[in-house]
mmCIF file of C-alpha atoms in Angstrom:
data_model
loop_
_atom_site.group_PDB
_atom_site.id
_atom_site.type_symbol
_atom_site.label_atom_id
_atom_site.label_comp_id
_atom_site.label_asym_id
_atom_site.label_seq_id
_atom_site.Cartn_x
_atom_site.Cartn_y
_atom_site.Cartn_z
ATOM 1 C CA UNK A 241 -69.623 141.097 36.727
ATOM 2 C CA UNK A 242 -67.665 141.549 33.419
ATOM 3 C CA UNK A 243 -64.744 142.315 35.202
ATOM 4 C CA UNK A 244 -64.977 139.381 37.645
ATOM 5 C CA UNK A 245 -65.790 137.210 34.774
ATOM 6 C CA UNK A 246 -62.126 139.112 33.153
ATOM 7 C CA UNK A 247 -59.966 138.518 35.894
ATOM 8 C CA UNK A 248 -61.377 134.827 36.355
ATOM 9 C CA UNK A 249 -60.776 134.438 32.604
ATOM 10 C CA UNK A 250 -57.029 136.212 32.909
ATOM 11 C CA UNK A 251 -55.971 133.842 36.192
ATOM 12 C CA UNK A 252 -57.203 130.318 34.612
ATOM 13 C CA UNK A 253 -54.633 131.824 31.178
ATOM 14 C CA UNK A 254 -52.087 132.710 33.739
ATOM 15 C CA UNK A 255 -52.435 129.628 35.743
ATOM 16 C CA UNK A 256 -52.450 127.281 32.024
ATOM 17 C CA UNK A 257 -49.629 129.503 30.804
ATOM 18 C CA UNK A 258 -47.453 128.119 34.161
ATOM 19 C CA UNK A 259 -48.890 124.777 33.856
ATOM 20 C CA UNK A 260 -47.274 124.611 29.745
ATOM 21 C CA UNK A 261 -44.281 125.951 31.038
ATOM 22 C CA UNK A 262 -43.819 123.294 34.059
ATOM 23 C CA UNK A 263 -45.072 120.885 31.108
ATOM 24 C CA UNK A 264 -42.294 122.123 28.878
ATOM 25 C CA UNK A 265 -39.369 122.693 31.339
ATOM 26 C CA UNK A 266 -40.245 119.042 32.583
ATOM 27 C CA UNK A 267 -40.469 117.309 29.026
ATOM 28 C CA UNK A 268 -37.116 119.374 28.398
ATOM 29 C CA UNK A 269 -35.739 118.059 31.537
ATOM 30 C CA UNK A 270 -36.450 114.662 30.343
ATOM 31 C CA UNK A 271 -35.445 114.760 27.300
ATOM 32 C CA UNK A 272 -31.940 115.719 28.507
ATOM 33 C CA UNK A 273 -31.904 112.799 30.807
ATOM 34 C CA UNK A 274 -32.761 110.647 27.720
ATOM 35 C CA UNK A 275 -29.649 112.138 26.135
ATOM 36 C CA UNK A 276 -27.180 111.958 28.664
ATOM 37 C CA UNK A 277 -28.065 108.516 29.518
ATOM 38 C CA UNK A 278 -27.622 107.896 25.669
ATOM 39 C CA UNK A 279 -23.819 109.276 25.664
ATOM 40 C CA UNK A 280 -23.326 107.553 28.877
ATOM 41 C CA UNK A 281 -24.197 104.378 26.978
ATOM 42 C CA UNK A 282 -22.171 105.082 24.170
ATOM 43 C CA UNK A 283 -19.380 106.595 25.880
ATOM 44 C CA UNK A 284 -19.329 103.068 27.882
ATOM 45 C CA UNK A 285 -19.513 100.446 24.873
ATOM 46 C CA UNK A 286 -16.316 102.239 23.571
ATOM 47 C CA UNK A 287 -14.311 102.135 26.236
ATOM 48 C CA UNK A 288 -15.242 98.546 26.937
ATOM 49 C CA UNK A 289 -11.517 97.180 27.938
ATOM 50 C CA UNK A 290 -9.989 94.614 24.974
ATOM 51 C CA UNK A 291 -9.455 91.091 26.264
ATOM 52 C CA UNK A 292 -5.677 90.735 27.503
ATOM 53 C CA UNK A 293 -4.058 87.914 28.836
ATOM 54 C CA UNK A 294 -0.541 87.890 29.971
ATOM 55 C CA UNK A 295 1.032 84.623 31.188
ATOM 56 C CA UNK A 296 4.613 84.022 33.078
ATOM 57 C CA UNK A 297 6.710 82.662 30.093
ATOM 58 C CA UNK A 298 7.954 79.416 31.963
ATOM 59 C CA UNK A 299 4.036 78.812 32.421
ATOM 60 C CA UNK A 300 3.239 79.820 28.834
ATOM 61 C CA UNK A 301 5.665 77.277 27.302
ATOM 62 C CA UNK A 302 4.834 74.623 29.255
ATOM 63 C CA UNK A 303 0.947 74.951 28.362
ATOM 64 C CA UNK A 304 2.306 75.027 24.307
ATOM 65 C CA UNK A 305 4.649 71.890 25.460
ATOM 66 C CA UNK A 306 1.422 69.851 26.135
ATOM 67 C CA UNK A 307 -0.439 71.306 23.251
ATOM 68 C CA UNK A 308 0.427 68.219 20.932
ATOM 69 C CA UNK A 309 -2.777 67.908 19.644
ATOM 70 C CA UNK A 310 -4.565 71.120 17.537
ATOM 71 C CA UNK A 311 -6.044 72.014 14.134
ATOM 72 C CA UNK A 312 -5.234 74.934 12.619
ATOM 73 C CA UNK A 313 -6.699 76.803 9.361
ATOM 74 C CA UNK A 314 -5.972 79.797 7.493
ATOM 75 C CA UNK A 315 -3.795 81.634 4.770
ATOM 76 C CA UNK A 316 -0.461 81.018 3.481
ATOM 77 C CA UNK A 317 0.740 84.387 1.275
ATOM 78 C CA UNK A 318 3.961 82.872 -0.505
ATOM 79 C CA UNK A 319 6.823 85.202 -2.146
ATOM 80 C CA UNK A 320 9.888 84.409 -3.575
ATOM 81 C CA UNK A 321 11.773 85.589 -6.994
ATOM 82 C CA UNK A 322 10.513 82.318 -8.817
ATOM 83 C CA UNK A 323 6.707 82.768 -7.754
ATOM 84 C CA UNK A 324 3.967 84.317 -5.825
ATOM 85 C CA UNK A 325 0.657 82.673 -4.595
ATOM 86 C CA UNK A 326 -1.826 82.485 -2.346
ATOM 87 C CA UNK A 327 -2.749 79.134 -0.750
ATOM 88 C CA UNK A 328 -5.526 78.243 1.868
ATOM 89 C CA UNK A 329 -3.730 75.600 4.181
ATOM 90 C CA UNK A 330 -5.503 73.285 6.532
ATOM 91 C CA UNK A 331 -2.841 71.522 9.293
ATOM 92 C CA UNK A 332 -3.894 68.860 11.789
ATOM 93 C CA UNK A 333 -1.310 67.909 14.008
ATOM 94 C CA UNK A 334 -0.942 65.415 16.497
ATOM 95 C CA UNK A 335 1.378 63.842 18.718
ATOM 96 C CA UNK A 336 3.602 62.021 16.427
ATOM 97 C CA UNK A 337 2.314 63.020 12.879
ATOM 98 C CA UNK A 338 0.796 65.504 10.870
ATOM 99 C CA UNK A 339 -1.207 66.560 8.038
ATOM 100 C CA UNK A 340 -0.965 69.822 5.346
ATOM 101 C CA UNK A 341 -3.474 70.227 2.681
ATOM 102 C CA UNK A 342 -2.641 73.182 0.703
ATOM 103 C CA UNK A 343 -5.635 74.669 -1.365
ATOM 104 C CA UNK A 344 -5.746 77.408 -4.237
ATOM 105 C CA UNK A 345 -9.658 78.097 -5.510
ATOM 106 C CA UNK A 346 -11.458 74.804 -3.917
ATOM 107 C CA UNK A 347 -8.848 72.660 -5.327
ATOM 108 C CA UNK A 348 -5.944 70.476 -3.521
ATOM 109 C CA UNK A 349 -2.705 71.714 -4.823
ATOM 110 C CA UNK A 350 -0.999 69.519 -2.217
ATOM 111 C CA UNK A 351 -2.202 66.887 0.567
ATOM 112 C CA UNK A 352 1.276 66.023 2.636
ATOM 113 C CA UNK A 353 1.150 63.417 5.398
ATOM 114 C CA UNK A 354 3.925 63.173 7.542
ATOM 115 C CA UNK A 355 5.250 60.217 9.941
ATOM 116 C CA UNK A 356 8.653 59.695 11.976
ATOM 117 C CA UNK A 357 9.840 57.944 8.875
ATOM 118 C CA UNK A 358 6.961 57.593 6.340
ATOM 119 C CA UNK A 359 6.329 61.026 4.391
ATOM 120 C CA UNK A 360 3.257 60.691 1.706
ATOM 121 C CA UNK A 361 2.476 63.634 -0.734
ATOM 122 C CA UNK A 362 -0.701 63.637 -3.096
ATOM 123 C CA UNK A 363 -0.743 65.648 -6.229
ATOM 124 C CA UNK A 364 -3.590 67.597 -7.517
ATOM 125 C CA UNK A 365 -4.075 64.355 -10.613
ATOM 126 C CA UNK A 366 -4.265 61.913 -7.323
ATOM 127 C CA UNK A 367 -0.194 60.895 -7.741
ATOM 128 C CA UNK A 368 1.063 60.142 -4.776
ATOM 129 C CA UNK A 369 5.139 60.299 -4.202
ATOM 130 C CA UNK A 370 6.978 58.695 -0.945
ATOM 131 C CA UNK A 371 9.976 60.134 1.163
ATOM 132 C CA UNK A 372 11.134 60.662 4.440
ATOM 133 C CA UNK A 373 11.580 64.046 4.528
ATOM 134 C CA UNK A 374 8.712 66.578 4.395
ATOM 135 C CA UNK A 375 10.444 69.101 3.509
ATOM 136 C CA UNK A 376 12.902 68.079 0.496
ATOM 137 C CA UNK A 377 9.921 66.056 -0.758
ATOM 138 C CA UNK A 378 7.533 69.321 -1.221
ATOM 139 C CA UNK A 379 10.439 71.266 -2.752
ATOM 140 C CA UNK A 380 11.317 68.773 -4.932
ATOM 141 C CA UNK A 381 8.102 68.350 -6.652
ATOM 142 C CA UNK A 382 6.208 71.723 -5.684
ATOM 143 C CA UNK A 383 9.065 74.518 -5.350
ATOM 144 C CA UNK A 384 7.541 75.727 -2.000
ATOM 145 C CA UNK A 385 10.407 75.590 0.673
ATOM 146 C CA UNK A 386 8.860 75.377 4.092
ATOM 147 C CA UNK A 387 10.917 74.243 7.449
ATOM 148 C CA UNK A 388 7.843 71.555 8.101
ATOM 149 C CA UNK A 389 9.480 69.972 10.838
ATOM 150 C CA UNK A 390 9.815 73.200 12.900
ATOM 151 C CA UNK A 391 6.688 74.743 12.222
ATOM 152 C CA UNK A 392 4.799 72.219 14.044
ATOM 153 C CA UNK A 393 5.807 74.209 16.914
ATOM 154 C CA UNK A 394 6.929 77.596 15.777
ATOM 155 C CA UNK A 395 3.109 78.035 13.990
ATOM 156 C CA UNK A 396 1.534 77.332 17.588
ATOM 157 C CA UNK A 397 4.231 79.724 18.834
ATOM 158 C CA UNK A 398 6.762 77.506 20.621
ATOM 159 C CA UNK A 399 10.224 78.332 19.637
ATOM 160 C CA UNK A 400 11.413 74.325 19.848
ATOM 161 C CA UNK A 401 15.214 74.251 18.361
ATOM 162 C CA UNK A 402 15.404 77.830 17.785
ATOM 163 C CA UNK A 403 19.241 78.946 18.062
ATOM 164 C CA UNK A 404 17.684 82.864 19.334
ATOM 165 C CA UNK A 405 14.217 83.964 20.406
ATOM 166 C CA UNK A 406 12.424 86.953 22.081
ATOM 167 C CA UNK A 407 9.603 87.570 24.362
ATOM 168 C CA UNK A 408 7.326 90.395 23.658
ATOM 169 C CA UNK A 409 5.694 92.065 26.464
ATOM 170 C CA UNK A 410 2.929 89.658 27.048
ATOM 171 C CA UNK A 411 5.588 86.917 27.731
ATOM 172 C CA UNK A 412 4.820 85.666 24.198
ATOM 173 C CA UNK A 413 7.579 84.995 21.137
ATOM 174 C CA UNK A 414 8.084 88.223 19.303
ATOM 175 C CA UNK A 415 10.371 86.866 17.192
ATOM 176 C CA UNK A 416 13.148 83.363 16.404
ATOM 177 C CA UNK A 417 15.701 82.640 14.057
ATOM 178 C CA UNK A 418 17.123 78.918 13.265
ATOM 179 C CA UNK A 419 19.749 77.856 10.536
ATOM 180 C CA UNK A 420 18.713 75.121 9.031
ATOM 181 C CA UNK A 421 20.921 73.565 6.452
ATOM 182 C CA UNK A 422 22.654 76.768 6.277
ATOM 183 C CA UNK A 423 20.156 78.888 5.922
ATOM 184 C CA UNK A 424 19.052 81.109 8.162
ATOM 185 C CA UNK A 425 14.845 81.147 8.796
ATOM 186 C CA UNK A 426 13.414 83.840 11.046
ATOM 187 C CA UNK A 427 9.469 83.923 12.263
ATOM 188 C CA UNK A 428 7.990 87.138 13.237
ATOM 189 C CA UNK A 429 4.496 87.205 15.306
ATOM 190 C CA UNK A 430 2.690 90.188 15.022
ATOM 191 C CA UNK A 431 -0.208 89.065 16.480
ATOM 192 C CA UNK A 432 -2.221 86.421 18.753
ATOM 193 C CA UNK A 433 -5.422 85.316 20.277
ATOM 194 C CA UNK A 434 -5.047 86.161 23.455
ATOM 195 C CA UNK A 435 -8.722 84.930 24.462
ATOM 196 C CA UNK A 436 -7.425 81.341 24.547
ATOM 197 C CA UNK A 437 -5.472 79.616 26.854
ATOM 198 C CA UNK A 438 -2.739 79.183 26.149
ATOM 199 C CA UNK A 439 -2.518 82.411 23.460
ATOM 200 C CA UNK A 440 -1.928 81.499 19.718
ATOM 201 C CA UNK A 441 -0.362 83.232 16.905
ATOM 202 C CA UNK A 442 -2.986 84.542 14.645
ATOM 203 C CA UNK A 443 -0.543 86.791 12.234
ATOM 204 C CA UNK A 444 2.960 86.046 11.401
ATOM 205 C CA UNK A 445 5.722 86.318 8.862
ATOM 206 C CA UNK A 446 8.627 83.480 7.976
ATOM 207 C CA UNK A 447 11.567 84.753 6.037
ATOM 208 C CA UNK A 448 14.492 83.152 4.454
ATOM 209 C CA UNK A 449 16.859 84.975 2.554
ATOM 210 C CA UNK A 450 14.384 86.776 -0.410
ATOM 211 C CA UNK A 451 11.344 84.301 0.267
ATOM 212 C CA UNK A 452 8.512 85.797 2.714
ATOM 213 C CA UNK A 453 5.569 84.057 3.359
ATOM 214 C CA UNK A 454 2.857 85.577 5.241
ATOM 215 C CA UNK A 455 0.219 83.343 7.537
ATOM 216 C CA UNK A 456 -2.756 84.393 8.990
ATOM 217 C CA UNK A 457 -4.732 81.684 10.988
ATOM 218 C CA UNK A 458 -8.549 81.996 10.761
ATOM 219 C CA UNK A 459 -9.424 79.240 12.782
ATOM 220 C CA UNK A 460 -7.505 77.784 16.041
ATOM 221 C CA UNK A 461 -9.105 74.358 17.555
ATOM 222 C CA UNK A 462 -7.029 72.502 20.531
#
């Protein structure tokens, strides 16, 4: 009887010993599938593909043609020998005029508004001044030498009046040059948002003999 009740007592161990292990080699299982699945998941979010878009150049410029219309907002980084500043810029542009308001701390260093042949400029003290050229009126009474008339098109990334220009390998401009007035202005784009159609510059650099200036564009609306 004792030894009945010993064996009985040694198989239900045995058989509860098993039953842990199946317990333990399935929870380990489990727990592996967990983890793999986990990598899997991981492994997947980086190597989600960035958002390209390549166009056929003839296509490209024709969509930046027709972009007449757009609002653009970001950072000017100006160098030259004489001075070195950073200015927020706002520019509105539209079909036949456009607006600059150039910002430094929350306050209007210059608001420019700019016509065929009506060119307004407000100070920061609220003077206003009267020209018909953009540019020679903001050098004249700011310092800041800026091609205004070409940069309507060469911020949005058009290369309008450009005497050379190159593609990069999205069909996009790489790089221009112009003389204007003999001097010779080159714009370099290092970067765009190529999530909108057409793709816009969002990093560039426009030199001129020692001046640089540096623009980064935070916000594109069309």
């Amino acid at each position: 009887m004792i030894l009945r009740t010993l064996a009985t007592n040694l198989l239900s161990a045995t058989v509860t010993s098993v039953q842990k292990k199946t317990v333990t080699n399935h929870r380990k299982k489990w727990l592996l599938s967990i983890f793999a699945l986990s990598l899997s998941l991981l492994s997947g979010c980086a190597q989600q593909p960035v958002i390209t878009h390549k166009a056929d150049w003839s296509l490209h410029q024709a969509q930046l043609q027709q972009l007449t219309r757009y609002h653009a907002q970001g950072v000017f980084g100006y160098i030259s020998p004489q001075q070195r500043v950073t200015l927020t810029f706002n520019w509105q542009n539209k079909a036949n005029d456009y607006q600059l308001i150039l910002t430094k701390m929350y306050k209007t260093i210059l608001k420019l508004d700019a016509a065929p042949d009506a060119v307004t400029l407000t100070d920061p003290d609220g003077h206003t001044y009267h020209g018909t050229d953009a540019a020679q009126l903001v050098q004249q009474l700011t310092g800041i030498n800026l091609p205004l008339q070409q940069m309507r098109d060469w911020l949005i990334g058009l290369p309008t009046g450009a005497d050379h220009y190159q593609l990069n390998k999205n069909d996009q401009v790489a790089f221009l040059t112009k003389k204007i007035d003999g001097r010779t202005w080159e714009m370099h784009y290092s970067s765009y948002d190529n999530t909108k159609v057409p793709s816009l510059p969002i990093l560039m650099t426009l030199k001129q003999g020692q001046l640089t200036i540096k623009i980064k564009v935070s916000t594109w609306k069309i």
